[in-house]
């Protein structure tokens, strides 16, 4: 991997870390790994390992929003950790060709989910018991998805938590970002042991993600959220079409 590729991954990681505050990290970082020549499966496991750093940065950048929410973070983090582990096992047990065929659909679904995000979080918070079985099951399910692939999983987790937590959206979002990071933890450990992780790419991407995750909460407070969301959604749909054409033509 060339120095130019690594520099591009640092920049991509920075952007992914910033946008990861609103659940978009993998929709930036995963395409960047494809762009430097990684196979879809290699890109996915490399991305998962690198994404651990975004939660670290988010803890530093979201301290005001996380205040008083330690128990929530630990509760939902334990569920996403369990789900992420199951998702990682599923990925490692799936033939690489099957994953390549699934990726375009996963990215397209994430793009649609992202475009519909405001409608998904429109209902008043607190209408569902935050400790109840439906919320726990939904968080666990999102964790499985995050461990398997992840793009758009942050949006899904935000939608679930926004229905359950009687808090301003900024505080819900902080819980989502840190709790979602747990899903990558054991998955990243498993991938580091047995999967084709590209460590040079992990280092470059993680460096950008760490910084982006730390400064992201402050930046997204002033960004035109709708424009960013729709732009990333449109780009993700284009990527899904491109990957789909290549994957199914080759198949």
C-alpha angles and dihedrals in degrees: 000000000000128000089249090055091050092048090051090051092052090054091044089050091052091052091043091051092052095046090040087075086075096037102267103109100112092045086065104032100043095055089047090057090049089050092058090054107266120148112248094253093046090047091051097051092042090051092050092053092048094047092067087080094060092068090052091053092044092056089057095043098043102046094124092051093044095052111124094006101095094115092051092050092049093046096049092035090058090052094048090045090056093043093045090053090053090048091052091052089049091051094049091048093050119089110251091238091058091053091050090054092046097050098076090053092046092051092045090051091049091051092052091046090051093049090052095045097113091054091047093057098035098100117092113271120247096040090120127049106260091212095044128114096252093057093042092049092048093050090048090051092050088050090057090052092047091052092048100045115327109199107134093009091112090058091050092049091049090052092052095046093044089062093050109035118076092214138107112276092251091060092045089050092053091053089048094052097049096037091048089055089066089065090065095047104081091026089057091048092052093046091049089058103042112006132083097262116174101217098191089056091046091054094049095044094043092052091057093041092053093054094040092049090053098048096032098087091056094045098047090054089071102031121102093255096194094053093048093047095049094043093053091044092053092047091049092053090051090050091049092053092048094048091044093053091049095044098047094039089054090046 
